[in-house]
mmCIF file of C-alpha atoms in Angstrom:
data_model
loop_
_atom_site.group_PDB
_atom_site.id
_atom_site.type_symbol
_atom_site.label_atom_id
_atom_site.label_comp_id
_atom_site.label_asym_id
_atom_site.label_seq_id
_atom_site.Cartn_x
_atom_site.Cartn_y
_atom_site.Cartn_z
ATOM 1 C CA MET A 1 -164.311 -59.799 146.183
ATOM 2 C CA LYS A 2 -166.406 -61.712 148.725
ATOM 3 C CA TYR A 3 -164.397 -64.907 148.979
ATOM 4 C CA LYS A 4 -161.079 -65.992 150.462
ATOM 5 C CA ILE A 5 -160.398 -69.161 148.478
ATOM 6 C CA LYS A 6 -160.700 -69.732 144.739
ATOM 7 C CA ALA A 7 -159.941 -72.803 142.645
ATOM 8 C CA ILE A 8 -159.443 -72.837 138.865
ATOM 9 C CA ILE A 9 -159.777 -76.287 137.289
ATOM 10 C CA SER A 10 -158.227 -76.766 133.850
ATOM 11 C CA GLY A 11 -158.287 -80.445 132.992
ATOM 12 C CA ASN A 12 -155.739 -82.277 135.156
ATOM 13 C CA VAL A 13 -154.376 -79.010 136.570
ATOM 14 C CA VAL A 14 -156.003 -77.402 139.616
ATOM 15 C CA GLU A 15 -154.881 -73.999 140.912
ATOM 16 C CA VAL A 16 -155.946 -72.871 144.388
ATOM 17 C CA TYR A 17 -155.675 -69.230 145.461
ATOM 18 C CA ARG A 18 -155.835 -68.333 149.178
ATOM 19 C CA TYR A 19 -156.176 -64.602 149.814
ATOM 20 C CA GLY A 20 -154.976 -62.741 152.902
ATOM 21 C CA ILE A 21 -156.120 -59.446 154.401
ATOM 22 C CA PRO A 22 -157.520 -56.916 151.880
ATOM 23 C CA VAL A 23 -155.532 -53.681 151.495
ATOM 24 C CA ARG A 24 -157.370 -50.390 151.074
ATOM 25 C CA THR A 25 -156.145 -48.458 148.041
ATOM 26 C CA GLY A 26 -156.728 -44.788 147.349
ATOM 27 C CA LYS A 27 -157.874 -43.271 144.073
ATOM 28 C CA ASP A 28 -154.898 -40.933 143.641
ATOM 29 C CA ARG A 29 -151.863 -41.629 141.497
ATOM 30 C CA THR A 30 -149.364 -41.726 144.380
ATOM 31 C CA ILE A 31 -147.156 -44.807 144.547
ATOM 32 C CA PHE A 32 -145.198 -45.675 147.695
ATOM 33 C CA ASP A 33 -141.801 -47.337 147.841
ATOM 34 C CA ARG A 34 -142.137 -50.648 149.721
ATOM 35 C CA GLY A 35 -138.724 -50.290 151.355
ATOM 36 C CA SER A 36 -138.648 -46.691 152.596
ATOM 37 C CA GLY A 37 -142.354 -45.950 152.644
ATOM 38 C CA ASN A 38 -141.675 -42.664 150.846
ATOM 39 C CA ALA A 39 -144.061 -41.488 148.161
ATOM 40 C CA ILE A 40 -142.879 -41.342 144.566
ATOM 41 C CA LYS A 41 -144.277 -38.036 143.381
ATOM 42 C CA ALA A 42 -142.727 -37.471 139.952
ATOM 43 C CA PRO A 43 -145.605 -37.810 137.432
ATOM 44 C CA GLU A 44 -143.345 -39.215 134.725
ATOM 45 C CA GLU A 45 -142.050 -41.903 137.087
ATOM 46 C CA VAL A 46 -145.571 -42.798 138.142
ATOM 47 C CA GLU A 47 -146.761 -43.010 134.526
ATOM 48 C CA LYS A 48 -143.793 -45.122 133.473
ATOM 49 C CA MET A 49 -144.342 -47.524 136.359
ATOM 50 C CA LYS A 50 -148.049 -47.775 135.541
ATOM 51 C CA GLN A 51 -147.318 -48.575 131.892
ATOM 52 C CA GLU A 52 -144.757 -51.232 132.808
ATOM 53 C CA LYS A 53 -147.138 -52.755 135.331
ATOM 54 C CA SER A 54 -150.005 -52.713 132.830
ATOM 55 C CA LEU A 55 -147.838 -54.500 130.250
ATOM 56 C CA SER A 56 -146.707 -57.072 132.795
ATOM 57 C CA ASN A 57 -150.278 -57.736 133.953
ATOM 58 C CA SER A 58 -151.514 -58.001 130.367
ATOM 59 C CA LEU A 59 -148.825 -60.545 129.512
ATOM 60 C CA LYS A 60 -149.608 -62.537 132.656
ATOM 61 C CA ARG A 61 -153.343 -62.616 131.843
ATOM 62 C CA THR A 62 -152.658 -63.728 128.271
ATOM 63 C CA ARG A 63 -150.252 -66.421 129.418
ATOM 64 C CA ASN A 64 -152.633 -67.750 132.083
ATOM 65 C CA THR A 65 -155.677 -67.664 129.791
ATOM 66 C CA LEU A 66 -153.825 -69.547 127.063
ATOM 67 C CA ARG A 67 -152.334 -72.100 129.457
ATOM 68 C CA ARG A 68 -155.665 -72.823 131.132
ATOM 69 C CA LEU A 69 -157.596 -73.019 127.868
ATOM 70 C CA ILE A 70 -155.169 -75.605 126.495
ATOM 71 C CA ASN A 71 -155.212 -77.698 129.680
ATOM 72 C CA ALA A 72 -159.013 -77.539 129.885
ATOM 73 C CA ASN A 73 -159.233 -79.209 126.460
ATOM 74 C CA THR A 74 -156.398 -81.711 126.724
ATOM 75 C CA GLY A 75 -157.758 -85.249 126.727
ATOM 76 C CA ARG A 76 -161.372 -84.077 126.361
ATOM 77 C CA TRP A 77 -162.052 -84.768 122.668
ATOM 78 C CA GLY A 78 -162.246 -88.512 122.270
ATOM 79 C CA LYS A 79 -159.574 -91.115 121.651
ATOM 80 C CA GLU A 80 -157.196 -88.928 119.622
ATOM 81 C CA ARG A 81 -154.074 -87.591 121.331
ATOM 82 C CA GLU A 82 -153.231 -83.922 120.944
ATOM 83 C CA LYS A 83 -151.129 -82.933 117.935
ATOM 84 C CA PHE A 84 -148.787 -79.936 118.178
ATOM 85 C CA PHE A 85 -147.076 -78.577 115.076
ATOM 86 C CA THR A 86 -145.745 -75.392 113.519
ATOM 87 C CA LEU A 87 -146.592 -73.906 110.121
ATOM 88 C CA THR A 88 -143.931 -71.698 108.551
ATOM 89 C CA PHE A 89 -143.782 -69.683 105.336
ATOM 90 C CA LYS A 90 -141.065 -70.297 102.770
ATOM 91 C CA GLU A 91 -141.397 -66.657 101.733
ATOM 92 C CA ASN A 92 -140.869 -63.839 104.242
ATOM 93 C CA VAL A 93 -144.574 -63.197 104.937
ATOM 94 C CA THR A 94 -144.929 -60.324 107.426
ATOM 95 C CA ASP A 95 -148.513 -59.164 106.835
ATOM 96 C CA HIS A 96 -150.928 -60.453 109.475
ATOM 97 C CA GLU A 97 -154.022 -60.309 107.267
ATOM 98 C CA LYS A 98 -152.354 -62.253 104.469
ATOM 99 C CA ALA A 99 -150.855 -64.827 106.840
ATOM 100 C CA ASN A 100 -154.113 -65.288 108.752
ATOM 101 C CA ALA A 101 -155.995 -65.799 105.483
ATOM 102 C CA GLU A 102 -153.592 -68.586 104.505
ATOM 103 C CA PHE A 103 -153.949 -70.184 107.927
ATOM 104 C CA ARG A 104 -157.764 -70.088 107.718
ATOM 105 C CA SER A 105 -157.555 -71.666 104.266
ATOM 106 C CA PHE A 106 -155.373 -74.468 105.655
ATOM 107 C CA ILE A 107 -157.794 -75.152 108.519
ATOM 108 C CA LYS A 108 -160.732 -75.165 106.095
ATOM 109 C CA LYS A 109 -159.027 -77.693 103.808
ATOM 110 C CA LEU A 110 -158.025 -79.857 106.759
ATOM 111 C CA ASN A 111 -161.598 -79.787 108.091
ATOM 112 C CA TYR A 112 -162.988 -80.887 104.731
ATOM 113 C CA LYS A 113 -160.455 -83.697 104.513
ATOM 114 C CA LEU A 114 -161.253 -85.014 107.993
ATOM 115 C CA PHE A 115 -164.902 -84.101 108.604
ATOM 116 C CA LYS A 116 -166.285 -83.219 105.148
ATOM 117 C CA LYS A 117 -167.343 -79.794 106.449
ATOM 118 C CA GLU A 118 -165.864 -76.366 107.271
ATOM 119 C CA SER A 119 -165.699 -76.894 111.032
ATOM 120 C CA GLY A 120 -164.959 -79.804 113.296
ATOM 121 C CA LEU A 121 -161.351 -79.353 114.340
ATOM 122 C CA LYS A 122 -160.799 -78.158 117.905
ATOM 123 C CA TYR A 123 -157.595 -76.194 118.256
ATOM 124 C CA VAL A 124 -155.668 -73.276 119.728
ATOM 125 C CA CYS A 125 -153.220 -71.395 117.516
ATOM 126 C CA VAL A 126 -150.484 -68.978 118.565
ATOM 127 C CA VAL A 127 -149.000 -66.473 116.127
ATOM 128 C CA GLU A 128 -145.240 -65.962 116.310
ATOM 129 C CA ARG A 129 -143.347 -63.086 114.713
ATOM 130 C CA GLN A 130 -139.658 -63.830 114.284
ATOM 131 C CA GLU A 131 -136.899 -61.229 114.550
ATOM 132 C CA ARG A 132 -136.837 -60.786 110.773
ATOM 133 C CA GLY A 133 -140.585 -60.091 110.875
ATOM 134 C CA ALA A 134 -141.753 -63.369 109.336
ATOM 135 C CA LEU A 135 -144.897 -64.925 110.779
ATOM 136 C CA HIS A 136 -145.622 -68.535 111.555
ATOM 137 C CA TYR A 137 -148.173 -70.486 113.568
ATOM 138 C CA HIS A 138 -147.929 -72.903 116.480
ATOM 139 C CA ILE A 139 -151.084 -75.054 116.596
ATOM 140 C CA ILE A 140 -152.294 -77.591 119.107
ATOM 141 C CA LEU A 141 -155.181 -79.701 117.788
ATOM 142 C CA PHE A 142 -157.237 -81.679 120.283
ATOM 143 C CA ASN A 143 -159.222 -84.019 118.010
ATOM 144 C CA MET A 144 -157.193 -84.489 114.835
ATOM 145 C CA PRO A 145 -156.646 -88.111 113.746
ATOM 146 C CA TYR A 146 -153.376 -89.150 112.167
ATOM 147 C CA VAL A 147 -152.565 -87.358 108.915
ATOM 148 C CA PRO A 148 -149.312 -88.202 107.076
ATOM 149 C CA HIS A 149 -146.726 -85.435 107.154
ATOM 150 C CA ALA A 150 -146.618 -85.325 103.355
ATOM 151 C CA GLU A 151 -150.369 -84.682 103.277
ATOM 152 C CA LEU A 152 -150.054 -81.833 105.803
ATOM 153 C CA LEU A 153 -147.318 -80.276 103.664
ATOM 154 C CA LYS A 154 -149.569 -80.494 100.615
ATOM 155 C CA LEU A 155 -152.557 -78.954 102.425
ATOM 156 C CA TRP A 156 -150.430 -76.116 103.813
ATOM 157 C CA GLY A 157 -148.484 -75.487 100.625
ATOM 158 C CA HIS A 158 -146.516 -72.438 101.801
ATOM 159 C CA GLY A 159 -143.509 -73.888 103.581
ATOM 160 C CA ALA A 160 -142.632 -76.321 106.346
ATOM 161 C CA VAL A 161 -144.806 -78.234 108.804
ATOM 162 C CA ARG A 162 -142.759 -79.062 111.914
ATOM 163 C CA ILE A 163 -144.323 -81.701 114.168
ATOM 164 C CA ASN A 164 -143.552 -81.456 117.907
ATOM 165 C CA GLU A 165 -143.731 -84.502 120.188
ATOM 166 C CA ILE A 166 -145.904 -83.933 123.296
ATOM 167 C CA ASP A 167 -147.043 -87.460 124.242
ATOM 168 C CA HIS A 168 -144.783 -87.360 127.319
ATOM 169 C CA VAL A 169 -146.116 -83.996 128.575
ATOM 170 C CA ASP A 170 -148.589 -83.960 131.503
ATOM 171 C CA ASN A 171 -149.062 -80.164 131.558
ATOM 172 C CA VAL A 172 -149.498 -79.310 127.894
ATOM 173 C CA GLY A 173 -150.545 -75.718 128.601
ATOM 174 C CA VAL A 174 -147.248 -74.886 130.305
ATOM 175 C CA TYR A 175 -145.306 -76.652 127.548
ATOM 176 C CA VAL A 176 -146.949 -74.675 124.756
ATOM 177 C CA VAL A 177 -146.782 -71.329 126.577
ATOM 178 C CA LYS A 178 -143.064 -71.752 127.322
ATOM 179 C CA TYR A 179 -142.529 -72.631 123.678
ATOM 180 C CA ILE A 180 -143.774 -69.213 122.516
ATOM 181 C CA GLU A 181 -143.459 -67.024 125.644
ATOM 182 C CA LYS A 182 -140.515 -65.034 124.269
ATOM 183 C CA GLU A 183 -142.432 -64.266 121.098
ATOM 184 C CA MET A 184 -145.507 -63.250 123.116
ATOM 185 C CA ARG A 185 -143.399 -60.815 125.120
ATOM 186 C CA ASN A 186 -141.718 -59.408 122.017
ATOM 187 C CA MET A 187 -145.022 -58.854 120.234
ATOM 188 C CA GLN A 188 -146.762 -57.324 123.229
ATOM 189 C CA SER A 189 -143.916 -54.892 123.950
ATOM 190 C CA ASN A 190 -143.425 -53.949 120.279
ATOM 191 C CA LYS A 191 -143.630 -50.191 119.746
ATOM 192 C CA SER A 192 -145.578 -50.568 116.507
ATOM 193 C CA ALA A 193 -149.303 -50.284 117.225
ATOM 194 C CA LYS A 194 -150.064 -52.259 114.052
ATOM 195 C CA VAL A 195 -148.252 -55.256 115.502
ATOM 196 C CA LYS A 196 -149.128 -54.667 119.148
ATOM 197 C CA ASP A 197 -152.869 -54.680 118.460
ATOM 198 C CA LYS A 198 -152.821 -58.040 116.668
ATOM 199 C CA LYS A 199 -154.094 -61.045 118.600
ATOM 200 C CA LEU A 200 -151.390 -63.254 120.014
ATOM 201 C CA TYR A 201 -153.546 -66.359 119.704
ATOM 202 C CA PHE A 202 -156.944 -67.518 118.541
ATOM 203 C CA ALA A 203 -159.022 -70.637 119.022
ATOM 204 C CA SER A 204 -161.772 -72.662 117.414
ATOM 205 C CA ARG A 205 -165.325 -72.363 118.668
ATOM 206 C CA GLY A 206 -166.858 -74.703 121.195
ATOM 207 C CA LEU A 207 -163.793 -75.362 123.334
ATOM 208 C CA TYR A 208 -164.149 -76.301 126.992
ATOM 209 C CA LYS A 209 -163.483 -73.446 129.413
ATOM 210 C CA PRO A 210 -161.651 -73.668 132.745
ATOM 211 C CA GLU A 211 -163.989 -74.020 135.724
ATOM 212 C CA GLU A 212 -163.742 -71.487 138.557
ATOM 213 C CA ILE A 213 -165.074 -72.179 142.056
ATOM 214 C CA SER A 214 -164.907 -69.946 145.154
ATOM 215 C CA ASP A 215 -166.002 -70.164 148.782
ATOM 216 C CA GLY A 216 -168.380 -67.217 148.349
ATOM 217 C CA THR A 217 -171.415 -69.536 148.475
ATOM 218 C CA ALA A 218 -172.400 -72.652 150.407
ATOM 219 C CA GLU A 219 -172.325 -74.647 147.167
ATOM 220 C CA GLY A 220 -168.857 -73.313 146.381
ATOM 221 C CA LYS A 221 -167.576 -74.315 149.816
ATOM 222 C CA ARG A 222 -168.954 -77.825 149.336
ATOM 223 C CA GLU A 223 -167.297 -78.157 145.911
ATOM 224 C CA LEU A 224 -163.985 -76.884 147.294
ATOM 225 C CA ARG A 225 -164.066 -79.579 149.994
ATOM 226 C CA GLU A 226 -164.568 -82.199 147.289
ATOM 227 C CA ILE A 227 -161.665 -80.773 145.295
ATOM 228 C CA ALA A 228 -159.423 -80.836 148.382
ATOM 229 C CA GLY A 229 -159.976 -84.589 148.623
ATOM 230 C CA LYS A 230 -159.191 -85.174 144.953
ATOM 231 C CA VAL A 231 -155.956 -83.150 144.846
ATOM 232 C CA GLU A 232 -154.394 -84.588 147.996
ATOM 233 C CA GLY A 233 -151.000 -86.029 147.109
ATOM 234 C CA HIS A 234 -150.776 -84.203 143.770
ATOM 235 C CA GLU A 235 -149.214 -80.870 144.792
ATOM 236 C CA VAL A 236 -146.495 -79.625 142.422
ATOM 237 C CA TYR A 237 -146.154 -75.942 143.308
ATOM 238 C CA ARG A 238 -146.772 -73.590 146.262
ATOM 239 C CA LYS A 239 -145.733 -69.951 146.664
ATOM 240 C CA MET A 240 -146.667 -66.790 148.593
ATOM 241 C CA TYR A 241 -147.014 -63.450 146.791
ATOM 242 C CA GLU A 242 -147.555 -59.801 147.725
ATOM 243 C CA SER A 243 -150.318 -57.815 146.056
ATOM 244 C CA GLU A 244 -151.647 -54.273 145.882
ATOM 245 C CA HIS A 245 -155.071 -55.649 146.858
ATOM 246 C CA TYR A 246 -153.998 -58.071 149.648
ATOM 247 C CA ASP A 247 -151.157 -58.173 152.137
ATOM 248 C CA THR A 248 -150.296 -61.625 150.763
ATOM 249 C CA TYR A 249 -151.895 -64.416 148.779
ATOM 250 C CA GLU A 250 -150.864 -68.018 148.267
ATOM 251 C CA VAL A 251 -150.976 -70.012 145.037
ATOM 252 C CA ILE A 252 -150.978 -73.816 145.145
ATOM 253 C CA GLN A 253 -150.952 -75.853 141.949
ATOM 254 C CA TYR A 254 -151.900 -79.514 141.705
ATOM 255 C CA ASN A 255 -151.533 -81.891 138.765
ATOM 256 C CA LEU A 256 -153.772 -84.954 138.946
ATOM 257 C CA ALA A 257 -151.500 -86.721 136.450
ATOM 258 C CA ARG A 258 -148.598 -86.585 138.935
ATOM 259 C CA LYS A 259 -147.863 -87.740 142.452
ATOM 260 C CA SER A 260 -146.122 -85.314 144.812
#
């Protein structure tokens, strides 16, 4: 890494990372206890810690990617406000392939109703597996006009359509991720490879992506100065962290829809 400051812009939400002094890491498998400084040498302990850390990092990446993708598309698709609802199955559907096929069929029918073609809707969908194994879908749609609830029920045809109110939410990504975070953790830590390997979420094509800017170039430094002016007075979060790659790093989050 050849930069010290990085900003990730996802719609109204701006995250700034400030990195401290890099820490040299060896290539061996030895892990040191932060408190005593003693090496942990037992291979099974090292492997267990690595697996737990890998799972934690994977969950964090998924959560951040999903949150940023949603925020990057909120308010970007015309006059329509975002719609967030849940599709459930009346029957106990537990097979991913079958459930995904029904979801794709629903999206296709909804596209034809609204746009007279197979694509047009911009959305992110999260798959939830309940404790009894049944699957259902949480969907946020960025450009869907009003459709009566009865019509959505008819198009879905397999169970309930629960509509969730989000007009008051100014960080939709965080709202949606919190809504399904427990299910994400349960699925990702599930011992069954057949479940573990399934995607936790999927999205339509052509969505806006979060923008990343660093001070590694003169242009990046200029853009970061511009961002600093825009986010002043909008700070909502600031925290220092330790890292295996840096002695410390700081994360500052701003929300342009709020005043600090």
